[in-house]
Amino acid sequence: NTDGIHIGKSSGIVITASRISTGDDCISMGDGSTNINITSVWCGPGHGISIGSLGKYKNEEDVVGITVKNCTFSDTDNGLRVKTWAPSSMPVTVSNVTFADIKVNNVENPIIIDQ
C-alpha cells in the first residue's frame, strides 16, 4: 500500500496543515475509523481522500464522524471517495460524514461513491 496516510480501527485522529503527494490515496480511512478530522490538507497527484474499501471482510467496523474541511485537490483521479465491495460480506455503515470548503483543480471525480 502506498497511501500517504492510512487510518484504520482508530478514533480521534487529527490531520492538519499538510501537503501529501503520492500516486495512491493521500489519506485513506478503513473500517473502524471514527471521529477523524482532516483540515487544510493539499493533496495531489494521486487518488484523493478515501473512505474504504469497505465490505470485503467479515466483522468490519462502521466508519463514523469523518470531517474533511478546507482541503485542496490538484491533479488527482478523485477528490473525496467512499468505496465499497459488492457484494459485501456483511453490512458496514458510513455515517456522520462532512465535506466542506473543498477546492478542486484538474480532478476527474470531485466526489464519488462507488461499489
mmCIF file of N, CA and C in Angstrom:
data_model
loop_
_atom_site.group_PDB
_atom_site.id
_atom_site.type_symbol
_atom_site.label_atom_id
_atom_site.label_comp_id
_atom_site.label_asym_id
_atom_site.label_seq_id
_atom_site.Cartn_x
_atom_site.Cartn_y
_atom_site.Cartn_z
ATOM 1 N N ASN A 1 0.833 -1.166 0.000
ATOM 2 C CA ASN A 1 0.000 0.000 0.000
ATOM 3 C C ASN A 1 0.889 1.245 0.000
ATOM 4 N N THR A 2 0.613 2.156 -0.887
ATOM 5 C CA THR A 2 1.431 3.366 -0.982
ATOM 6 C C THR A 2 0.643 4.617 -0.616
ATOM 7 N N ASP A 3 -0.417 4.462 0.193
ATOM 8 C CA ASP A 3 -1.172 5.624 0.654
ATOM 9 C C ASP A 3 -0.252 6.543 1.447
ATOM 10 N N GLY A 4 -0.512 7.845 1.364
ATOM 11 C CA GLY A 4 0.260 8.786 2.171
ATOM 12 C C GLY A 4 0.034 8.521 3.648
ATOM 13 N N ILE A 5 -1.243 8.459 4.068
ATOM 14 C CA ILE A 5 -1.627 8.144 5.440
ATOM 15 C C ILE A 5 -2.789 7.165 5.375
ATOM 16 N N HIS A 6 -2.709 6.065 6.121
ATOM 17 C CA HIS A 6 -3.832 5.126 6.215
ATOM 18 C C HIS A 6 -4.275 5.032 7.667
ATOM 19 N N ILE A 7 -5.585 5.183 7.883
ATOM 20 C CA ILE A 7 -6.162 5.121 9.224
ATOM 21 C C ILE A 7 -7.119 3.938 9.262
ATOM 22 N N GLY A 8 -7.060 3.146 10.317
ATOM 23 C CA GLY A 8 -7.995 2.041 10.496
ATOM 24 C C GLY A 8 -8.125 1.704 11.961
ATOM 25 N N LYS A 9 -9.383 1.372 12.365
ATOM 26 C CA LYS A 9 -9.670 0.998 13.757
ATOM 27 C C LYS A 9 -9.060 1.998 14.733
ATOM 28 N N SER A 10 -9.235 3.294 14.421
ATOM 29 C CA SER A 10 -8.668 4.364 15.234
ATOM 30 C C SER A 10 -9.705 5.458 15.426
ATOM 31 N N SER A 11 -9.567 6.207 16.533
ATOM 32 C CA SER A 11 -10.506 7.270 16.848
ATOM 33 C C SER A 11 -9.758 8.518 17.303
ATOM 34 N N GLY A 12 -10.347 9.679 16.994
ATOM 35 C CA GLY A 12 -9.794 10.929 17.472
ATOM 36 C C GLY A 12 -8.532 11.366 16.764
ATOM 37 N N ILE A 13 -8.405 11.059 15.490
ATOM 38 C CA ILE A 13 -7.222 11.423 14.706
ATOM 39 C C ILE A 13 -7.448 12.807 14.081
ATOM 40 N N VAL A 14 -6.425 13.663 14.152
ATOM 41 C CA VAL A 14 -6.466 14.987 13.534
ATOM 42 C C VAL A 14 -5.286 15.097 12.567
ATOM 43 N N ILE A 15 -5.594 15.448 11.317
ATOM 44 C CA ILE A 15 -4.558 15.697 10.311
ATOM 45 C C ILE A 15 -4.810 17.111 9.808
ATOM 46 N N THR A 16 -3.798 17.979 9.933
ATOM 47 C CA THR A 16 -3.997 19.375 9.560
ATOM 48 C C THR A 16 -2.732 19.976 8.948
ATOM 49 N N ALA A 17 -2.962 20.992 8.115
ATOM 50 C CA ALA A 17 -1.874 21.774 7.514
ATOM 51 C C ALA A 17 -0.779 20.899 6.933
ATOM 52 N N SER A 18 -1.189 20.014 6.003
ATOM 53 C CA SER A 18 -0.242 19.067 5.410
ATOM 54 C C SER A 18 -0.334 19.106 3.895
ATOM 55 N N ARG A 19 0.763 18.748 3.253
ATOM 56 C CA ARG A 19 0.804 18.574 1.796
ATOM 57 C C ARG A 19 1.199 17.127 1.539
ATOM 58 N N ILE A 20 0.334 16.388 0.818
ATOM 59 C CA ILE A 20 0.570 14.969 0.582
ATOM 60 C C ILE A 20 0.554 14.719 -0.919
ATOM 61 N N SER A 21 1.665 14.224 -1.446
ATOM 62 C CA SER A 21 1.793 13.931 -2.873
ATOM 63 C C SER A 21 2.234 12.479 -3.014
ATOM 64 N N THR A 22 1.331 11.651 -3.521
ATOM 65 C CA THR A 22 1.624 10.237 -3.715
ATOM 66 C C THR A 22 0.815 9.755 -4.905
ATOM 67 N N GLY A 23 1.179 8.633 -5.465
ATOM 68 C CA GLY A 23 0.424 8.086 -6.584
ATOM 69 C C GLY A 23 -0.816 7.343 -6.151
ATOM 70 N N ASP A 24 -1.007 7.181 -4.853
ATOM 71 C CA ASP A 24 -2.150 6.438 -4.309
ATOM 72 C C ASP A 24 -3.025 7.419 -3.521
ATOM 73 N N ASP A 25 -3.846 6.925 -2.589
ATOM 74 C CA ASP A 25 -4.663 7.823 -1.779
ATOM 75 C C ASP A 25 -3.764 8.733 -0.945
ATOM 76 N N CYS A 26 -4.096 10.008 -0.902
ATOM 77 C CA CYS A 26 -3.375 10.907 0.007
ATOM 78 C C CYS A 26 -3.662 10.478 1.443
ATOM 79 N N ILE A 27 -4.949 10.261 1.745
ATOM 80 C CA ILE A 27 -5.377 9.750 3.041
ATOM 81 C C ILE A 27 -6.465 8.720 2.779
ATOM 82 N N SER A 28 -6.359 7.570 3.430
ATOM 83 C CA SER A 28 -7.423 6.566 3.350
ATOM 84 C C SER A 28 -7.856 6.190 4.757
ATOM 85 N N MET A 29 -9.161 5.942 4.899
ATOM 86 C CA MET A 29 -9.731 5.550 6.183
ATOM 87 C C MET A 29 -10.458 4.238 6.020
ATOM 88 N N GLY A 30 -9.995 3.220 6.724
ATOM 89 C CA GLY A 30 -10.603 1.903 6.660
ATOM 90 C C GLY A 30 -11.632 1.713 7.753
ATOM 91 N N ASP A 31 -12.076 0.476 7.890
ATOM 92 C CA ASP A 31 -13.117 0.191 8.864
ATOM 93 C C ASP A 31 -12.664 0.543 10.276
ATOM 94 N N GLY A 32 -13.637 0.921 11.107
ATOM 95 C CA GLY A 32 -13.340 1.281 12.483
ATOM 96 C C GLY A 32 -12.763 2.667 12.663
ATOM 97 N N SER A 33 -12.730 3.468 11.608
ATOM 98 C CA SER A 33 -12.253 4.855 11.729
ATOM 99 C C SER A 33 -13.399 5.701 12.272
ATOM 100 N N THR A 34 -13.169 6.373 13.403
ATOM 101 C CA THR A 34 -14.212 7.209 14.000
ATOM 102 C C THR A 34 -13.611 8.527 14.484
ATOM 103 N N ASN A 35 -14.428 9.564 14.384
ATOM 104 C CA ASN A 35 -14.044 10.902 14.841
ATOM 105 C C ASN A 35 -12.694 11.335 14.267
ATOM 106 N N ILE A 36 -12.640 11.388 12.935
ATOM 107 C CA ILE A 36 -11.440 11.787 12.206
ATOM 108 C C ILE A 36 -11.659 13.197 11.671
ATOM 109 N N ASN A 37 -10.707 14.091 11.904
ATOM 110 C CA ASN A 37 -10.814 15.479 11.469
ATOM 111 C C ASN A 37 -9.628 15.811 10.568
ATOM 112 N N ILE A 38 -9.926 16.105 9.305
ATOM 113 C CA ILE A 38 -8.896 16.430 8.310
ATOM 114 C C ILE A 38 -9.141 17.855 7.840
ATOM 115 N N THR A 39 -8.163 18.746 8.064
ATOM 116 C CA THR A 39 -8.323 20.154 7.685
ATOM 117 C C THR A 39 -7.058 20.703 7.047
ATOM 118 N N SER A 40 -7.263 21.587 6.089
ATOM 119 C CA SER A 40 -6.167 22.317 5.440
ATOM 120 C C SER A 40 -5.097 21.379 4.881
ATOM 121 N N VAL A 41 -5.552 20.354 4.167
ATOM 122 C CA VAL A 41 -4.637 19.414 3.514
ATOM 123 C C VAL A 41 -4.633 19.711 2.022
ATOM 124 N N TRP A 42 -3.440 19.760 1.429
ATOM 125 C CA TRP A 42 -3.270 19.890 -0.011
ATOM 126 C C TRP A 42 -2.891 18.506 -0.524
ATOM 127 N N CYS A 43 -3.659 17.983 -1.480
ATOM 128 C CA CYS A 43 -3.494 16.609 -1.957
ATOM 129 C C CYS A 43 -3.308 16.584 -3.465
ATOM 130 N N GLY A 44 -2.265 15.886 -3.933
ATOM 131 C CA GLY A 44 -2.103 15.677 -5.348
ATOM 132 C C GLY A 44 -0.636 15.566 -5.740
ATOM 133 N N PRO A 45 -0.345 14.797 -6.779
ATOM 134 C CA PRO A 45 -1.264 13.938 -7.521
ATOM 135 C C PRO A 45 -1.597 12.678 -6.722
ATOM 136 N N GLY A 46 -2.535 11.897 -7.235
ATOM 137 C CA GLY A 46 -2.920 10.648 -6.573
ATOM 138 C C GLY A 46 -4.400 10.380 -6.724
ATOM 139 N N HIS A 47 -4.950 9.674 -5.729
ATOM 140 C CA HIS A 47 -6.359 9.268 -5.785
ATOM 141 C C HIS A 47 -7.265 10.093 -4.890
ATOM 142 N N GLY A 48 -6.729 11.041 -4.140
ATOM 143 C CA GLY A 48 -7.561 11.864 -3.278
ATOM 144 C C GLY A 48 -7.651 11.297 -1.867
ATOM 145 N N ILE A 49 -8.760 11.631 -1.179
ATOM 146 C CA ILE A 49 -9.013 11.146 0.179
ATOM 147 C C ILE A 49 -10.159 10.151 0.104
ATOM 148 N N SER A 50 -9.945 8.944 0.657
ATOM 149 C CA SER A 50 -10.913 7.863 0.520
ATOM 150 C C SER A 50 -11.344 7.282 1.855
ATOM 151 N N ILE A 51 -12.631 6.930 1.911
ATOM 152 C CA ILE A 51 -13.165 6.085 2.974
ATOM 153 C C ILE A 51 -13.376 4.730 2.325
ATOM 154 N N GLY A 52 -12.701 3.693 2.817
ATOM 155 C CA GLY A 52 -12.838 2.362 2.256
ATOM 156 C C GLY A 52 -11.509 1.831 1.771
ATOM 157 N N SER A 53 -11.488 0.659 1.224
ATOM 158 C CA SER A 53 -12.611 -0.147 0.761
ATOM 159 C C SER A 53 -13.297 -0.827 1.944
ATOM 160 N N LEU A 54 -14.625 -0.901 1.886
ATOM 161 C CA LEU A 54 -15.404 -1.472 2.967
ATOM 162 C C LEU A 54 -16.246 -2.634 2.450
ATOM 163 N N GLY A 55 -16.503 -3.590 3.318
ATOM 164 C CA GLY A 55 -17.387 -4.702 2.992
ATOM 165 C C GLY A 55 -16.714 -5.917 2.401
ATOM 166 N N LYS A 56 -15.407 -5.929 2.332
ATOM 167 C CA LYS A 56 -14.710 -7.069 1.747
ATOM 168 C C LYS A 56 -14.559 -8.215 2.753
ATOM 169 N N TYR A 57 -14.383 -7.869 4.032
ATOM 170 C CA TYR A 57 -14.115 -8.876 5.057
ATOM 171 C C TYR A 57 -15.225 -8.902 6.101
ATOM 172 N N LYS A 58 -15.394 -10.035 6.748
ATOM 173 C CA LYS A 58 -16.374 -10.171 7.826
ATOM 174 C C LYS A 58 -15.907 -9.385 9.045
ATOM 175 N N ASN A 59 -16.879 -8.962 9.846
ATOM 176 C CA ASN A 59 -16.626 -8.273 11.113
ATOM 177 C C ASN A 59 -15.955 -6.915 10.971
ATOM 178 N N GLU A 60 -16.111 -6.270 9.829
ATOM 179 C CA GLU A 60 -15.603 -4.906 9.710
ATOM 180 C C GLU A 60 -16.452 -3.968 10.571
ATOM 181 N N GLU A 61 -15.811 -2.933 11.088
ATOM 182 C CA GLU A 61 -16.494 -1.976 11.951
ATOM 183 C C GLU A 61 -16.959 -0.762 11.149
ATOM 184 N N ASP A 62 -18.032 -0.126 11.631
ATOM 185 C CA ASP A 62 -18.574 1.060 10.970
ATOM 186 C C ASP A 62 -17.565 2.206 10.965
ATOM 187 N N VAL A 63 -17.778 3.148 10.047
ATOM 188 C CA VAL A 63 -16.977 4.373 9.956
ATOM 189 C C VAL A 63 -17.923 5.517 10.317
ATOM 190 N N VAL A 64 -17.559 6.287 11.349
ATOM 191 C CA VAL A 64 -18.466 7.304 11.879
ATOM 192 C C VAL A 64 -17.698 8.579 12.224
ATOM 193 N N GLY A 65 -18.276 9.719 11.858
ATOM 194 C CA GLY A 65 -17.726 11.001 12.285
ATOM 195 C C GLY A 65 -16.480 11.422 11.541
ATOM 196 N N ILE A 66 -16.575 11.516 10.224
ATOM 197 C CA ILE A 66 -15.441 11.937 9.394
ATOM 198 C C ILE A 66 -15.692 13.366 8.927
ATOM 199 N N THR A 67 -14.741 14.262 9.162
ATOM 200 C CA THR A 67 -14.844 15.646 8.700
ATOM 201 C C THR A 67 -13.623 15.975 7.846
ATOM 202 N N VAL A 68 -13.896 16.440 6.624
ATOM 203 C CA VAL A 68 -12.833 16.886 5.715
ATOM 204 C C VAL A 68 -13.195 18.315 5.320
ATOM 205 N N LYS A 69 -12.371 19.288 5.767
ATOM 206 C CA LYS A 69 -12.679 20.703 5.532
ATOM 207 C C LYS A 69 -11.455 21.462 5.040
ATOM 208 N N ASN A 70 -11.736 22.468 4.217
ATOM 209 C CA ASN A 70 -10.709 23.399 3.744
ATOM 210 C C ASN A 70 -9.517 22.666 3.113
ATOM 211 N N CYS A 71 -9.818 21.712 2.246
ATOM 212 C CA CYS A 71 -8.770 20.927 1.574
ATOM 213 C C CYS A 71 -8.753 21.258 0.082
ATOM 214 N N THR A 72 -7.589 21.069 -0.526
ATOM 215 C CA THR A 72 -7.405 21.320 -1.957
ATOM 216 C C THR A 72 -6.889 20.055 -2.625
ATOM 217 N N PHE A 73 -7.519 19.718 -3.753
ATOM 218 C CA PHE A 73 -7.102 18.567 -4.549
ATOM 219 C C PHE A 73 -6.650 19.069 -5.908
ATOM 220 N N SER A 74 -5.438 18.680 -6.318
ATOM 221 C CA SER A 74 -4.907 19.127 -7.591
ATOM 222 C C SER A 74 -4.323 17.942 -8.347
ATOM 223 N N ASP A 75 -4.782 17.756 -9.587
ATOM 224 C CA ASP A 75 -4.297 16.680 -10.458
ATOM 225 C C ASP A 75 -4.494 15.298 -9.834
ATOM 226 N N THR A 76 -5.678 15.066 -9.259
ATOM 227 C CA THR A 76 -5.997 13.760 -8.671
ATOM 228 C C THR A 76 -7.094 13.070 -9.485
ATOM 229 N N ASP A 77 -7.142 11.735 -9.381
ATOM 230 C CA ASP A 77 -8.226 10.985 -10.023
ATOM 231 C C ASP A 77 -9.557 11.336 -9.369
ATOM 232 N N ASN A 78 -9.550 11.342 -8.035
ATOM 233 C CA ASN A 78 -10.739 11.638 -7.261
ATOM 234 C C ASN A 78 -10.403 12.730 -6.260
ATOM 235 N N GLY A 79 -11.447 13.400 -5.789
ATOM 236 C CA GLY A 79 -11.291 14.300 -4.666
ATOM 237 C C GLY A 79 -11.594 13.508 -3.409
ATOM 238 N N LEU A 80 -12.888 13.338 -3.138
ATOM 239 C CA LEU A 80 -13.363 12.615 -1.964
ATOM 240 C C LEU A 80 -14.116 11.376 -2.427
ATOM 241 N N ARG A 81 -13.792 10.229 -1.835
ATOM 242 C CA ARG A 81 -14.380 8.965 -2.316
ATOM 243 C C ARG A 81 -14.794 8.086 -1.150
ATOM 244 N N VAL A 82 -15.938 7.428 -1.318
ATOM 245 C CA VAL A 82 -16.362 6.340 -0.437
ATOM 246 C C VAL A 82 -16.436 5.115 -1.323
ATOM 247 N N LYS A 83 -15.652 4.066 -0.991
ATOM 248 C CA LYS A 83 -15.619 2.888 -1.853
ATOM 249 C C LYS A 83 -15.956 1.637 -1.050
ATOM 250 N N THR A 84 -16.776 0.781 -1.680
ATOM 251 C CA THR A 84 -17.220 -0.453 -1.044
ATOM 252 C C THR A 84 -17.108 -1.615 -2.025
ATOM 253 N N TRP A 85 -17.198 -2.820 -1.478
ATOM 254 C CA TRP A 85 -17.180 -4.034 -2.289
ATOM 255 C C TRP A 85 -18.611 -4.512 -2.494
ATOM 256 N N ALA A 86 -18.885 -5.038 -3.667
ATOM 257 C CA ALA A 86 -20.193 -5.643 -3.939
ATOM 258 C C ALA A 86 -19.967 -7.034 -4.505
ATOM 259 N N PRO A 87 -20.632 -8.045 -3.989
ATOM 260 C CA PRO A 87 -21.476 -7.950 -2.800
ATOM 261 C C PRO A 87 -20.616 -7.908 -1.537
ATOM 262 N N SER A 88 -21.126 -7.239 -0.512
ATOM 263 C CA SER A 88 -20.416 -7.147 0.761
ATOM 264 C C SER A 88 -20.559 -8.441 1.544
ATOM 265 N N SER A 89 -19.519 -8.800 2.317
ATOM 266 C CA SER A 89 -19.615 -9.985 3.161
ATOM 267 C C SER A 89 -20.553 -9.742 4.329
ATOM 268 N N MET A 90 -20.632 -8.491 4.778
ATOM 269 C CA MET A 90 -21.591 -8.111 5.811
ATOM 270 C C MET A 90 -21.762 -6.597 5.746
ATOM 271 N N PRO A 91 -22.904 -6.085 6.226
ATOM 272 C CA PRO A 91 -23.129 -4.639 6.117
ATOM 273 C C PRO A 91 -22.186 -3.818 6.998
ATOM 274 N N VAL A 92 -21.722 -2.721 6.464
ATOM 275 C CA VAL A 92 -20.908 -1.748 7.185
ATOM 276 C C VAL A 92 -21.553 -0.385 6.927
ATOM 277 N N THR A 93 -21.690 0.414 7.969
ATOM 278 C CA THR A 93 -22.326 1.722 7.848
ATOM 279 C C THR A 93 -21.282 2.833 7.867
ATOM 280 N N VAL A 94 -21.462 3.802 6.975
ATOM 281 C CA VAL A 94 -20.665 5.025 6.981
ATOM 282 C C VAL A 94 -21.653 6.140 7.310
ATOM 283 N N SER A 95 -21.392 6.879 8.408
ATOM 284 C CA SER A 95 -22.341 7.911 8.813
ATOM 285 C C SER A 95 -21.633 9.124 9.406
ATOM 286 N N ASN A 96 -22.392 10.221 9.464
ATOM 287 C CA ASN A 96 -21.911 11.483 10.023
ATOM 288 C C ASN A 96 -20.623 11.939 9.327
ATOM 289 N N VAL A 97 -20.712 12.061 8.005
ATOM 290 C CA VAL A 97 -19.572 12.491 7.192
ATOM 291 C C VAL A 97 -19.835 13.920 6.705
ATOM 292 N N THR A 98 -18.840 14.796 6.866
ATOM 293 C CA THR A 98 -18.950 16.181 6.413
ATOM 294 C C THR A 98 -17.792 16.506 5.484
ATOM 295 N N PHE A 99 -18.134 16.997 4.276
ATOM 296 C CA PHE A 99 -17.153 17.521 3.340
ATOM 297 C C PHE A 99 -17.513 18.997 3.159
ATOM 298 N N ALA A 100 -16.588 19.915 3.478
ATOM 299 C CA ALA A 100 -16.898 21.341 3.376
ATOM 300 C C ALA A 100 -15.682 22.131 2.907
ATOM 301 N N ASP A 101 -15.938 23.185 2.159
ATOM 302 C CA ASP A 101 -14.892 24.096 1.681
ATOM 303 C C ASP A 101 -13.777 23.355 0.950
ATOM 304 N N ILE A 102 -14.174 22.562 -0.035
ATOM 305 C CA ILE A 102 -13.237 21.750 -0.812
ATOM 306 C C ILE A 102 -12.954 22.455 -2.143
ATOM 307 N N LYS A 103 -11.677 22.539 -2.498
ATOM 308 C CA LYS A 103 -11.273 23.126 -3.777
ATOM 309 C C LYS A 103 -10.690 22.021 -4.654
ATOM 310 N N VAL A 104 -11.073 22.015 -5.930
ATOM 311 C CA VAL A 104 -10.546 21.015 -6.861
ATOM 312 C C VAL A 104 -9.972 21.706 -8.089
ATOM 313 N N ASN A 105 -8.838 21.167 -8.570
ATOM 314 C CA ASN A 105 -8.182 21.681 -9.756
ATOM 315 C C ASN A 105 -7.730 20.479 -10.584
ATOM 316 N N ASN A 106 -8.333 20.310 -11.754
ATOM 317 C CA ASN A 106 -7.989 19.187 -12.631
ATOM 318 C C ASN A 106 -8.211 17.844 -11.930
ATOM 319 N N VAL A 107 -9.431 17.660 -11.387
ATOM 320 C CA VAL A 107 -9.827 16.436 -10.685
ATOM 321 C C VAL A 107 -10.916 15.754 -11.491
ATOM 322 N N GLU A 108 -10.710 14.486 -11.815
ATOM 323 C CA GLU A 108 -11.666 13.761 -12.657
ATOM 324 C C GLU A 108 -13.026 13.575 -11.971
ATOM 325 N N ASN A 109 -13.039 13.139 -10.712
ATOM 326 C CA ASN A 109 -14.274 12.896 -9.953
ATOM 327 C C ASN A 109 -14.190 13.650 -8.623
ATOM 328 N N PRO A 110 -14.739 14.853 -8.529
ATOM 329 C CA PRO A 110 -14.606 15.616 -7.291
ATOM 330 C C PRO A 110 -15.149 14.875 -6.049
ATOM 331 N N ILE A 111 -16.336 14.265 -6.171
ATOM 332 C CA ILE A 111 -16.884 13.415 -5.112
ATOM 333 C C ILE A 111 -17.450 12.179 -5.777
ATOM 334 N N ILE A 112 -17.050 11.013 -5.288
ATOM 335 C CA ILE A 112 -17.506 9.766 -5.894
ATOM 336 C C ILE A 112 -17.810 8.732 -4.804
ATOM 337 N N ILE A 113 -18.948 8.075 -4.965
ATOM 338 C CA ILE A 113 -19.315 6.950 -4.100
ATOM 339 C C ILE A 113 -19.432 5.763 -5.052
ATOM 340 N N ASP A 114 -18.548 4.771 -4.870
ATOM 341 C CA ASP A 114 -18.569 3.652 -5.809
ATOM 342 C C ASP A 114 -18.626 2.303 -5.100
ATOM 343 N N GLN A 115 -19.216 1.337 -5.823
ATOM 344 C CA GLN A 115 -19.340 -0.024 -5.306
ATOM 345 C C GLN A 115 -19.042 -0.967 -6.437
#
